Amino acid sequence: MEYVTLNNGVKMPILGFGVYQIPQEETKQAVLDAISVGYRSIDTAQSYFNEEQVGEAIKETDVPREELFITTKVWIDNYGYDKCKKSVEESLEKLGVDYIDLVLLHQPFSDYYEAYRALEDLYKEGKIRAIGVSNFYPDRITDICLFGREVIPAVNQVETNPMNAQYEAQENMESLNVQMAAWAPFGEGMQGMFTNETLVNIGKKYNKSAAQVILRWLIQRKVVVACKSTHLERIKENFDIFDFELSDEDMEEIKTLDNKDSLFFDHADPEIVKWFDEMTVVRRTQHRASEEQKKW
C-alpha cells in the first residue's frame, strides 16, 4: 500500500474501499472482504445509511483499529454547529469507534461554515484525526481555506475520472495544501468507461483491465481514491495495481480523454441545488420508514 501525508501529518492510504450504494445487508461482508484483501481505508457517509454495518466489520476484523483509516461524511441536513457536532457523535457510536480518521462535509450547500467550525472543535477534542470537505469547487475550497478557518481542510473529495479529470482543480488544491481525493473513479461505467479503446489498449500493455489503468492513473497523480464492489474477485482486481507503472506517454494519452464535464451533476447549477434539497427530504423519509418497518 502507498500512502499520502495530509497537511497535519496524518498518513492516509492512497487506495481505499468505498461503500456507497452497497445495501446494509451486504456492507459488513464487503468491508471484511476488502480488509482481507489488503485495503485499510474504508469510506462511508451518513447519507449511505450503512455506518453501523461498517462498524460491525471493524469490530469483527482481526486487523487492529490503528491500522484502519475510517472516513465518513456529514450530510446536508446535519449542517450548522450543533447539529453537525451531534451527528458526528452519532457516527462515532454507529461505527463503534473512539475516533474517526477523517470526516468530510459532504456537499457545499446549507450552513457549511458553522458545520465546519464544529468539525474543527471535534478535531481539537481528538475525536477526529483530520477534517475536510467534498464536492467543493475551486472557488469554494479556496474560500474555506482562506477566510476565518482555524484548520485548513486536509482533503477535498471530488468527482474524478478520465472523462472529468480535474487537473486544474488539483493544481488549485495543491497550492492550498489540500489533498485531492476522487469519487466515481469509474464514472459508474458511463460513457463506455470500461470499454474505452484508449484505456483498454493501455491496459493490454501491462496485462491489466481498464479499471486498473484508471486507478493506477489516479495514484500516479497522487490522488487518493476509493472504489467499491461487492464481488470478491473485483475487490481483489481493484487492489492489484501496485505492480506496474504507467509511462509518461500513457499518462498523456489518458489526458486526451478529459472533457472537463461532470458525468453526474453541476453543483453550481441552481436546479441541482434544489434537487439536493428535495432528495435529502425524500431519502430521510424513506430511511425512517425503513427503520420503523424493521422494528415490526
PDB file of C-alpha atoms in Angstrom:
ATOM      1  CA  MET A   1       0.000   0.000   0.000  1.00  0.00           C
ATOM      2  CA  GLU A   2       1.131   3.542  -0.747  1.00  0.00           C
ATOM      3  CA  TYR A   3       0.266   6.483   1.498  1.00  0.00           C
ATOM      4  CA  VAL A   4      -0.102  10.238   1.284  1.00  0.00           C
ATOM      5  CA  THR A   5       0.702  12.551   4.166  1.00  0.00           C
ATOM      6  CA  LEU A   6      -2.068  15.056   4.894  1.00  0.00           C
ATOM      7  CA  ASN A   7      -1.351  18.665   5.829  1.00  0.00           C
ATOM      8  CA  ASN A   8      -1.491  17.840   9.549  1.00  0.00           C
ATOM      9  CA  GLY A   9       0.966  14.936   9.298  1.00  0.00           C
ATOM     10  CA  VAL A  10      -1.626  12.135   9.303  1.00  0.00           C
ATOM     11  CA  LYS A  11      -0.861   9.340   6.835  1.00  0.00           C
ATOM     12  CA  MET A  12      -3.747   8.134   4.638  1.00  0.00           C
ATOM     13  CA  PRO A  13      -3.760   5.102   2.331  1.00  0.00           C
ATOM     14  CA  ILE A  14      -3.903   6.279  -1.269  1.00  0.00           C
ATOM     15  CA  LEU A  15      -6.322   3.473  -2.204  1.00  0.00           C
ATOM     16  CA  GLY A  16      -9.496   2.882  -0.223  1.00  0.00           C
ATOM     17  CA  PHE A  17     -12.690   0.844  -0.303  1.00  0.00           C
ATOM     18  CA  GLY A  18     -15.972   2.726  -0.687  1.00  0.00           C
ATOM     19  CA  VAL A  19     -19.405   1.535   0.410  1.00  0.00           C
ATOM     20  CA  TYR A  20     -21.646   3.953  -1.498  1.00  0.00           C
ATOM     21  CA  GLN A  21     -24.852   2.207  -2.671  1.00  0.00           C
ATOM     22  CA  ILE A  22     -23.891  -1.072  -1.001  1.00  0.00           C
ATOM     23  CA  PRO A  23     -27.058  -2.374   0.738  1.00  0.00           C
ATOM     24  CA  GLN A  24     -26.909  -2.641   4.510  1.00  0.00           C
ATOM     25  CA  GLU A  25     -27.216  -6.422   4.389  1.00  0.00           C
ATOM     26  CA  GLU A  26     -24.130  -6.692   2.165  1.00  0.00           C
ATOM     27  CA  THR A  27     -21.946  -3.990   3.686  1.00  0.00           C
ATOM     28  CA  LYS A  28     -20.307  -5.871   6.566  1.00  0.00           C
ATOM     29  CA  GLN A  29     -19.159  -8.759   4.383  1.00  0.00           C
ATOM     30  CA  ALA A  30     -17.950  -6.452   1.627  1.00  0.00           C
ATOM     31  CA  VAL A  31     -15.835  -4.492   4.117  1.00  0.00           C
ATOM     32  CA  LEU A  32     -14.472  -7.688   5.675  1.00  0.00           C
ATOM     33  CA  ASP A  33     -13.582  -8.971   2.197  1.00  0.00           C
ATOM     34  CA  ALA A  34     -11.831  -5.699   1.380  1.00  0.00           C
ATOM     35  CA  ILE A  35      -9.832  -5.782   4.604  1.00  0.00           C
ATOM     36  CA  SER A  36      -8.847  -9.410   3.957  1.00  0.00           C
ATOM     37  CA  VAL A  37      -7.538  -8.411   0.511  1.00  0.00           C
ATOM     38  CA  GLY A  38      -5.394  -5.637   1.999  1.00  0.00           C
ATOM     39  CA  TYR A  39      -7.480  -2.463   1.996  1.00  0.00           C
ATOM     40  CA  ARG A  40      -7.008  -0.415   5.148  1.00  0.00           C
ATOM     41  CA  SER A  41      -9.027   2.679   4.215  1.00  0.00           C
ATOM     42  CA  ILE A  42     -12.839   2.440   4.354  1.00  0.00           C
ATOM     43  CA  ASP A  43     -15.009   5.287   3.040  1.00  0.00           C
ATOM     44  CA  THR A  44     -18.613   5.659   4.201  1.00  0.00           C
ATOM     45  CA  ALA A  45     -21.040   8.527   4.885  1.00  0.00           C
ATOM     46  CA  GLN A  46     -24.072   9.397   6.958  1.00  0.00           C
ATOM     47  CA  SER A  47     -26.148   9.530   3.793  1.00  0.00           C
ATOM     48  CA  TYR A  48     -25.153   5.974   2.812  1.00  0.00           C
ATOM     49  CA  PHE A  49     -27.063   4.657   5.841  1.00  0.00           C
ATOM     50  CA  ASN A  50     -24.546   1.846   6.388  1.00  0.00           C
ATOM     51  CA  GLU A  51     -22.188   3.242   9.039  1.00  0.00           C
ATOM     52  CA  GLU A  52     -23.412   0.660  11.556  1.00  0.00           C
ATOM     53  CA  GLN A  53     -22.588  -2.205   9.208  1.00  0.00           C
ATOM     54  CA  VAL A  54     -19.113  -0.754   8.598  1.00  0.00           C
ATOM     55  CA  GLY A  55     -18.776  -0.631  12.384  1.00  0.00           C
ATOM     56  CA  GLU A  56     -19.717  -4.298  12.646  1.00  0.00           C
ATOM     57  CA  ALA A  57     -16.916  -5.165  10.227  1.00  0.00           C
ATOM     58  CA  ILE A  58     -14.427  -3.032  12.171  1.00  0.00           C
ATOM     59  CA  LYS A  59     -15.397  -4.876  15.343  1.00  0.00           C
ATOM     60  CA  GLU A  60     -15.174  -8.316  13.730  1.00  0.00           C
ATOM     61  CA  THR A  61     -11.883  -7.973  11.861  1.00  0.00           C
ATOM     62  CA  ASP A  62      -8.600  -9.058  13.444  1.00  0.00           C
ATOM     63  CA  VAL A  63      -6.845  -6.007  11.982  1.00  0.00           C
ATOM     64  CA  PRO A  64      -6.070  -3.538  14.798  1.00  0.00           C
ATOM     65  CA  ARG A  65      -8.073  -0.318  14.786  1.00  0.00           C
ATOM     66  CA  GLU A  66      -4.929   1.808  14.471  1.00  0.00           C
ATOM     67  CA  GLU A  67      -4.138   0.134  11.140  1.00  0.00           C
ATOM     68  CA  LEU A  68      -7.515   1.124   9.682  1.00  0.00           C
ATOM     69  CA  PHE A  69      -8.347   4.534   8.239  1.00  0.00           C
ATOM     70  CA  ILE A  70     -12.070   5.286   8.516  1.00  0.00           C
ATOM     71  CA  THR A  71     -13.730   8.146   6.635  1.00  0.00           C
ATOM     72  CA  THR A  72     -17.300   9.343   6.976  1.00  0.00           C
ATOM     73  CA  LYS A  73     -19.140  12.420   5.732  1.00  0.00           C
ATOM     74  CA  VAL A  74     -21.694  14.765   7.308  1.00  0.00           C
ATOM     75  CA  TRP A  75     -24.868  15.148   5.250  1.00  0.00           C
ATOM     76  CA  ILE A  76     -26.511  18.497   4.448  1.00  0.00           C
ATOM     77  CA  ASP A  77     -29.389  18.251   6.911  1.00  0.00           C
ATOM     78  CA  ASN A  78     -26.843  17.875   9.721  1.00  0.00           C
ATOM     79  CA  TYR A  79     -25.131  21.183   8.948  1.00  0.00           C
ATOM     80  CA  GLY A  80     -24.968  24.018  11.420  1.00  0.00           C
ATOM     81  CA  TYR A  81     -22.748  23.857  14.500  1.00  0.00           C
ATOM     82  CA  ASP A  82     -24.867  21.930  16.999  1.00  0.00           C
ATOM     83  CA  LYS A  83     -26.448  19.528  14.514  1.00  0.00           C
ATOM     84  CA  CYS A  84     -23.104  18.726  12.900  1.00  0.00           C
ATOM     85  CA  LYS A  85     -21.406  18.044  16.206  1.00  0.00           C
ATOM     86  CA  LYS A  86     -24.266  15.824  17.371  1.00  0.00           C
ATOM     87  CA  SER A  87     -24.309  13.928  14.070  1.00  0.00           C
ATOM     88  CA  VAL A  88     -20.598  13.140  14.280  1.00  0.00           C
ATOM     89  CA  GLU A  89     -21.089  11.839  17.828  1.00  0.00           C
ATOM     90  CA  GLU A  90     -23.815   9.591  16.396  1.00  0.00           C
ATOM     91  CA  SER A  91     -21.463   8.435  13.622  1.00  0.00           C
ATOM     92  CA  LEU A  92     -18.846   7.556  16.251  1.00  0.00           C
ATOM     93  CA  GLU A  93     -21.456   5.452  18.036  1.00  0.00           C
ATOM     94  CA  LYS A  94     -22.674   3.750  14.851  1.00  0.00           C
ATOM     95  CA  LEU A  95     -19.125   2.961  13.764  1.00  0.00           C
ATOM     96  CA  GLY A  96     -18.303   1.743  17.264  1.00  0.00           C
ATOM     97  CA  VAL A  97     -15.035   3.673  17.403  1.00  0.00           C
ATOM     98  CA  ASP A  98     -13.419   6.195  19.754  1.00  0.00           C
ATOM     99  CA  TYR A  99     -12.221   8.372  16.899  1.00  0.00           C
ATOM    100  CA  ILE A 100     -12.775   8.781  13.161  1.00  0.00           C
ATOM    101  CA  ASP A 101      -9.730   9.252  10.964  1.00  0.00           C
ATOM    102  CA  LEU A 102     -11.336  11.663   8.502  1.00  0.00           C
ATOM    103  CA  VAL A 103     -14.676  13.488   8.490  1.00  0.00           C
ATOM    104  CA  LEU A 104     -15.782  15.475   5.446  1.00  0.00           C
ATOM    105  CA  LEU A 105     -18.644  17.882   4.821  1.00  0.00           C
ATOM    106  CA  HIS A 106     -20.418  16.015   2.039  1.00  0.00           C
ATOM    107  CA  GLN A 107     -21.812  18.888  -0.059  1.00  0.00           C
ATOM    108  CA  PRO A 108     -21.081  22.633  -0.466  1.00  0.00           C
ATOM    109  CA  PHE A 109     -24.612  23.737   0.457  1.00  0.00           C
ATOM    110  CA  SER A 110     -26.539  24.941   3.518  1.00  0.00           C
ATOM    111  CA  ASP A 111     -24.730  26.174   6.639  1.00  0.00           C
ATOM    112  CA  TYR A 112     -21.395  24.559   5.937  1.00  0.00           C
ATOM    113  CA  TYR A 113     -19.393  27.320   7.668  1.00  0.00           C
ATOM    114  CA  GLU A 114     -20.831  26.502  11.087  1.00  0.00           C
ATOM    115  CA  ALA A 115     -20.673  22.781  10.334  1.00  0.00           C
ATOM    116  CA  TYR A 116     -17.006  23.137   9.536  1.00  0.00           C
ATOM    117  CA  ARG A 117     -16.469  25.022  12.809  1.00  0.00           C
ATOM    118  CA  ALA A 118     -17.993  22.010  14.604  1.00  0.00           C
ATOM    119  CA  LEU A 119     -15.525  19.711  12.827  1.00  0.00           C
ATOM    120  CA  GLU A 120     -12.684  21.994  13.909  1.00  0.00           C
ATOM    121  CA  ASP A 121     -13.736  21.669  17.542  1.00  0.00           C
ATOM    122  CA  LEU A 122     -14.148  17.889  17.294  1.00  0.00           C
ATOM    123  CA  TYR A 123     -10.682  17.759  15.738  1.00  0.00           C
ATOM    124  CA  LYS A 124      -9.251  19.725  18.665  1.00  0.00           C
ATOM    125  CA  GLU A 125     -11.016  17.337  21.055  1.00  0.00           C
ATOM    126  CA  GLY A 126      -9.256  14.387  19.400  1.00  0.00           C
ATOM    127  CA  LYS A 127     -12.433  12.730  18.143  1.00  0.00           C
ATOM    128  CA  ILE A 128     -11.381  13.285  14.523  1.00  0.00           C
ATOM    129  CA  ARG A 129      -7.820  12.911  13.214  1.00  0.00           C
ATOM    130  CA  ALA A 130      -8.368  15.018  10.095  1.00  0.00           C
ATOM    131  CA  ILE A 131     -11.191  17.116   8.638  1.00  0.00           C
ATOM    132  CA  GLY A 132     -12.115  18.172   5.148  1.00  0.00           C
ATOM    133  CA  VAL A 133     -14.805  18.696   2.553  1.00  0.00           C
ATOM    134  CA  SER A 134     -16.302  17.040  -0.504  1.00  0.00           C
ATOM    135  CA  ASN A 135     -17.564  18.437  -3.806  1.00  0.00           C
ATOM    136  CA  PHE A 136     -16.101  21.892  -3.148  1.00  0.00           C
ATOM    137  CA  TYR A 137     -15.274  23.583  -6.447  1.00  0.00           C
ATOM    138  CA  PRO A 138     -12.053  25.661  -6.696  1.00  0.00           C
ATOM    139  CA  ASP A 139     -13.742  28.889  -5.562  1.00  0.00           C
ATOM    140  CA  ARG A 140     -15.390  27.206  -2.552  1.00  0.00           C
ATOM    141  CA  ILE A 141     -12.291  25.332  -1.384  1.00  0.00           C
ATOM    142  CA  THR A 142     -10.222  28.499  -1.740  1.00  0.00           C
ATOM    143  CA  ASP A 143     -12.815  30.425   0.278  1.00  0.00           C
ATOM    144  CA  ILE A 144     -12.922  27.962   3.167  1.00  0.00           C
ATOM    145  CA  CYS A 145      -9.124  27.756   3.250  1.00  0.00           C
ATOM    146  CA  LEU A 146      -8.525  31.489   3.312  1.00  0.00           C
ATOM    147  CA  PHE A 147     -11.334  33.075   5.299  1.00  0.00           C
ATOM    148  CA  GLY A 148     -11.768  32.535   9.009  1.00  0.00           C
ATOM    149  CA  ARG A 149     -10.847  28.876   9.287  1.00  0.00           C
ATOM    150  CA  GLU A 150      -8.514  27.741  12.065  1.00  0.00           C
ATOM    151  CA  VAL A 151      -7.869  24.333  10.476  1.00  0.00           C
ATOM    152  CA  ILE A 152      -7.201  24.075   6.749  1.00  0.00           C
ATOM    153  CA  PRO A 153      -9.188  21.199   5.153  1.00  0.00           C
ATOM    154  CA  ALA A 154      -6.933  18.174   4.827  1.00  0.00           C
ATOM    155  CA  VAL A 155      -8.922  16.646   1.947  1.00  0.00           C
ATOM    156  CA  ASN A 156     -11.369  17.679  -0.755  1.00  0.00           C
ATOM    157  CA  GLN A 157     -13.114  14.689  -2.352  1.00  0.00           C
ATOM    158  CA  VAL A 158     -14.451  15.435  -5.835  1.00  0.00           C
ATOM    159  CA  GLU A 159     -15.670  13.502  -8.862  1.00  0.00           C
ATOM    160  CA  THR A 160     -12.524  12.474 -10.730  1.00  0.00           C
ATOM    161  CA  ASN A 161     -12.264  10.083 -13.667  1.00  0.00           C
ATOM    162  CA  PRO A 162     -10.674  10.117 -17.134  1.00  0.00           C
ATOM    163  CA  MET A 163     -13.640  11.991 -18.641  1.00  0.00           C
ATOM    164  CA  ASN A 164     -13.653  14.587 -15.833  1.00  0.00           C
ATOM    165  CA  ALA A 165     -10.024  14.609 -14.775  1.00  0.00           C
ATOM    166  CA  GLN A 166      -9.978  17.765 -12.600  1.00  0.00           C
ATOM    167  CA  TYR A 167      -6.405  18.751 -13.452  1.00  0.00           C
ATOM    168  CA  GLU A 168      -6.980  22.458 -12.775  1.00  0.00           C
ATOM    169  CA  ALA A 169      -8.851  21.697  -9.553  1.00  0.00           C
ATOM    170  CA  GLN A 170      -5.954  19.536  -8.377  1.00  0.00           C
ATOM    171  CA  GLU A 171      -3.467  22.303  -9.128  1.00  0.00           C
ATOM    172  CA  ASN A 172      -5.547  24.715  -7.066  1.00  0.00           C
ATOM    173  CA  MET A 173      -5.815  22.257  -4.150  1.00  0.00           C
ATOM    174  CA  GLU A 174      -2.082  21.646  -4.189  1.00  0.00           C
ATOM    175  CA  SER A 175      -1.483  25.392  -3.973  1.00  0.00           C
ATOM    176  CA  LEU A 176      -3.669  25.406  -0.837  1.00  0.00           C
ATOM    177  CA  ASN A 177      -2.000  22.296   0.651  1.00  0.00           C
ATOM    178  CA  VAL A 178      -5.243  20.290   0.388  1.00  0.00           C
ATOM    179  CA  GLN A 179      -5.145  16.629  -0.645  1.00  0.00           C
ATOM    180  CA  MET A 180      -7.363  15.768  -3.601  1.00  0.00           C
ATOM    181  CA  ALA A 181      -9.454  12.608  -3.331  1.00  0.00           C
ATOM    182  CA  ALA A 182     -11.570  11.009  -6.044  1.00  0.00           C
ATOM    183  CA  TRP A 183     -15.109   9.682  -6.026  1.00  0.00           C
ATOM    184  CA  ALA A 184     -16.653   7.891  -9.022  1.00  0.00           C
ATOM    185  CA  PRO A 185     -13.247   6.967 -10.486  1.00  0.00           C
ATOM    186  CA  PHE A 186     -15.030   4.672 -12.960  1.00  0.00           C
ATOM    187  CA  GLY A 187     -17.910   7.086 -13.614  1.00  0.00           C
ATOM    188  CA  GLU A 188     -20.247   4.202 -12.790  1.00  0.00           C
ATOM    189  CA  GLY A 189     -19.347   2.811 -16.202  1.00  0.00           C
ATOM    190  CA  MET A 190     -20.874   5.738 -18.091  1.00  0.00           C
ATOM    191  CA  GLN A 191     -19.534   6.818 -21.491  1.00  0.00           C
ATOM    192  CA  GLY A 192     -18.173   3.303 -22.013  1.00  0.00           C
ATOM    193  CA  MET A 193     -15.510   3.798 -19.343  1.00  0.00           C
ATOM    194  CA  PHE A 194     -14.655   0.097 -19.022  1.00  0.00           C
ATOM    195  CA  THR A 195     -14.502  -0.489 -22.780  1.00  0.00           C
ATOM    196  CA  ASN A 196     -12.845   2.774 -23.783  1.00  0.00           C
ATOM    197  CA  GLU A 197     -10.356   1.958 -26.536  1.00  0.00           C
ATOM    198  CA  THR A 198      -7.582   4.131 -25.120  1.00  0.00           C
ATOM    199  CA  LEU A 199      -7.848   2.657 -21.630  1.00  0.00           C
ATOM    200  CA  VAL A 200      -8.225  -0.917 -22.876  1.00  0.00           C
ATOM    201  CA  ASN A 201      -5.202  -0.646 -25.187  1.00  0.00           C
ATOM    202  CA  ILE A 202      -3.026   0.836 -22.462  1.00  0.00           C
ATOM    203  CA  GLY A 203      -4.143  -1.963 -20.152  1.00  0.00           C
ATOM    204  CA  LYS A 204      -3.134  -4.624 -22.666  1.00  0.00           C
ATOM    205  CA  LYS A 205       0.484  -3.454 -22.430  1.00  0.00           C
ATOM    206  CA  TYR A 206       0.532  -4.352 -18.744  1.00  0.00           C
ATOM    207  CA  ASN A 207      -1.994  -7.208 -18.759  1.00  0.00           C
ATOM    208  CA  LYS A 208      -4.379  -5.016 -16.769  1.00  0.00           C
ATOM    209  CA  SER A 209      -8.034  -4.012 -17.151  1.00  0.00           C
ATOM    210  CA  ALA A 210      -9.296  -0.535 -17.989  1.00  0.00           C
ATOM    211  CA  ALA A 211     -10.420  -0.198 -14.356  1.00  0.00           C
ATOM    212  CA  GLN A 212      -6.917  -0.995 -13.106  1.00  0.00           C
ATOM    213  CA  VAL A 213      -5.458   1.536 -15.529  1.00  0.00           C
ATOM    214  CA  ILE A 214      -7.818   4.210 -14.183  1.00  0.00           C
ATOM    215  CA  LEU A 215      -6.852   3.516 -10.574  1.00  0.00           C
ATOM    216  CA  ARG A 216      -3.152   3.496 -11.450  1.00  0.00           C
ATOM    217  CA  TRP A 217      -3.564   6.788 -13.346  1.00  0.00           C
ATOM    218  CA  LEU A 218      -5.090   8.403 -10.259  1.00  0.00           C
ATOM    219  CA  ILE A 219      -2.448   7.045  -7.906  1.00  0.00           C
ATOM    220  CA  GLN A 220       0.370   8.288 -10.127  1.00  0.00           C
ATOM    221  CA  ARG A 221      -1.261  11.714  -9.970  1.00  0.00           C
ATOM    222  CA  LYS A 222      -1.109  11.392  -6.144  1.00  0.00           C
ATOM    223  CA  VAL A 223      -4.906  11.433  -5.952  1.00  0.00           C
ATOM    224  CA  VAL A 224      -6.472   9.434  -3.117  1.00  0.00           C
ATOM    225  CA  VAL A 225      -9.204   7.159  -4.471  1.00  0.00           C
ATOM    226  CA  ALA A 226     -11.957   4.929  -3.095  1.00  0.00           C
ATOM    227  CA  CYS A 227     -13.512   2.228  -5.258  1.00  0.00           C
ATOM    228  CA  LYS A 228     -16.299  -0.204  -4.406  1.00  0.00           C
ATOM    229  CA  SER A 229     -17.592  -3.631  -5.296  1.00  0.00           C
ATOM    230  CA  THR A 230     -19.457  -6.420  -3.554  1.00  0.00           C
ATOM    231  CA  HIS A 231     -17.711  -9.112  -5.606  1.00  0.00           C
ATOM    232  CA  LEU A 232     -14.535 -10.527  -4.083  1.00  0.00           C
ATOM    233  CA  GLU A 233     -12.778 -11.044  -7.414  1.00  0.00           C
ATOM    234  CA  ARG A 234     -13.387  -7.426  -8.410  1.00  0.00           C
ATOM    235  CA  ILE A 235     -12.297  -6.229  -4.964  1.00  0.00           C
ATOM    236  CA  LYS A 236      -9.043  -8.146  -5.499  1.00  0.00           C
ATOM    237  CA  GLU A 237      -8.632  -6.819  -9.041  1.00  0.00           C
ATOM    238  CA  ASN A 238      -9.036  -3.213  -7.937  1.00  0.00           C
ATOM    239  CA  PHE A 239      -6.354  -3.728  -5.293  1.00  0.00           C
ATOM    240  CA  ASP A 240      -3.894  -5.313  -7.750  1.00  0.00           C
ATOM    241  CA  ILE A 241      -2.463  -2.059  -9.074  1.00  0.00           C
ATOM    242  CA  PHE A 242       0.831  -1.654  -7.251  1.00  0.00           C
ATOM    243  CA  ASP A 243       2.906  -3.922  -9.503  1.00  0.00           C
ATOM    244  CA  PHE A 244       3.016  -1.733 -12.629  1.00  0.00           C
ATOM    245  CA  GLU A 245       3.548   1.883 -13.596  1.00  0.00           C
ATOM    246  CA  LEU A 246       2.050   3.854 -16.464  1.00  0.00           C
ATOM    247  CA  SER A 247       4.554   5.599 -18.724  1.00  0.00           C
ATOM    248  CA  ASP A 248       4.569   9.355 -19.297  1.00  0.00           C
ATOM    249  CA  GLU A 249       3.138   8.647 -22.753  1.00  0.00           C
ATOM    250  CA  ASP A 250       0.290   6.643 -21.208  1.00  0.00           C
ATOM    251  CA  MET A 251      -0.482   9.472 -18.798  1.00  0.00           C
ATOM    252  CA  GLU A 252      -0.556  11.991 -21.654  1.00  0.00           C
ATOM    253  CA  GLU A 253      -2.792   9.752 -23.739  1.00  0.00           C
ATOM    254  CA  ILE A 254      -5.312   9.410 -20.907  1.00  0.00           C
ATOM    255  CA  LYS A 255      -5.215  13.190 -20.563  1.00  0.00           C
ATOM    256  CA  THR A 256      -6.810  13.489 -24.020  1.00  0.00           C
ATOM    257  CA  LEU A 257      -9.998  11.821 -22.690  1.00  0.00           C
ATOM    258  CA  ASP A 258     -10.766  14.731 -20.368  1.00  0.00           C
ATOM    259  CA  ASN A 259     -13.807  16.743 -21.487  1.00  0.00           C
ATOM    260  CA  LYS A 260     -13.966  18.736 -18.206  1.00  0.00           C
ATOM    261  CA  ASP A 261     -17.652  17.975 -17.620  1.00  0.00           C
ATOM    262  CA  SER A 262     -19.264  16.094 -14.759  1.00  0.00           C
ATOM    263  CA  LEU A 263     -20.853  12.779 -15.619  1.00  0.00           C
ATOM    264  CA  PHE A 264     -23.408  13.385 -12.869  1.00  0.00           C
ATOM    265  CA  PHE A 265     -24.312  16.982 -11.967  1.00  0.00           C
ATOM    266  CA  ASP A 266     -23.061  20.548 -11.735  1.00  0.00           C
ATOM    267  CA  HIS A 267     -23.056  21.758  -8.129  1.00  0.00           C
ATOM    268  CA  ALA A 268     -23.140  25.355  -9.387  1.00  0.00           C
ATOM    269  CA  ASP A 269     -26.485  24.824 -11.164  1.00  0.00           C
ATOM    270  CA  PRO A 270     -29.399  26.256  -9.094  1.00  0.00           C
ATOM    271  CA  GLU A 271     -31.651  23.430 -10.255  1.00  0.00           C
ATOM    272  CA  ILE A 272     -29.175  20.878  -8.888  1.00  0.00           C
ATOM    273  CA  VAL A 273     -29.131  22.703  -5.554  1.00  0.00           C
ATOM    274  CA  LYS A 274     -32.935  22.430  -5.462  1.00  0.00           C
ATOM    275  CA  TRP A 275     -32.687  18.751  -6.386  1.00  0.00           C
ATOM    276  CA  PHE A 276     -30.316  18.082  -3.488  1.00  0.00           C
ATOM    277  CA  ASP A 277     -32.768  19.751  -1.118  1.00  0.00           C
ATOM    278  CA  GLU A 278     -35.672  17.646  -2.391  1.00  0.00           C
ATOM    279  CA  MET A 279     -33.596  14.469  -2.445  1.00  0.00           C
ATOM    280  CA  THR A 280     -32.483  14.991   1.153  1.00  0.00           C
ATOM    281  CA  VAL A 281     -36.085  15.124   2.356  1.00  0.00           C
ATOM    282  CA  VAL A 282     -37.099  12.061   0.325  1.00  0.00           C
ATOM    283  CA  ARG A 283     -34.113   9.947   1.424  1.00  0.00           C
ATOM    284  CA  ARG A 284     -34.546  10.736   5.103  1.00  0.00           C
ATOM    285  CA  THR A 285     -38.272   9.957   4.903  1.00  0.00           C
ATOM    286  CA  GLN A 286     -37.595   6.642   3.171  1.00  0.00           C
ATOM    287  CA  HIS A 287     -34.887   5.742   5.686  1.00  0.00           C
ATOM    288  CA  ARG A 288     -37.095   6.487   8.679  1.00  0.00           C
ATOM    289  CA  ALA A 289     -39.882   4.383   7.157  1.00  0.00           C
ATOM    290  CA  SER A 290     -37.442   1.530   6.601  1.00  0.00           C
ATOM    291  CA  GLU A 291     -36.176   1.726  10.189  1.00  0.00           C
ATOM    292  CA  GLU A 292     -39.711   1.723  11.538  1.00  0.00           C
ATOM    293  CA  GLN A 293     -40.532  -1.312   9.414  1.00  0.00           C
ATOM    294  CA  LYS A 294     -37.564  -3.200  10.888  1.00  0.00           C
ATOM    295  CA  LYS A 295     -38.970  -2.676  14.400  1.00  0.00           C
ATOM    296  CA  TRP A 296     -42.076  -4.600  13.381  1.00  0.00           C
TER     297      TRP A 296
END
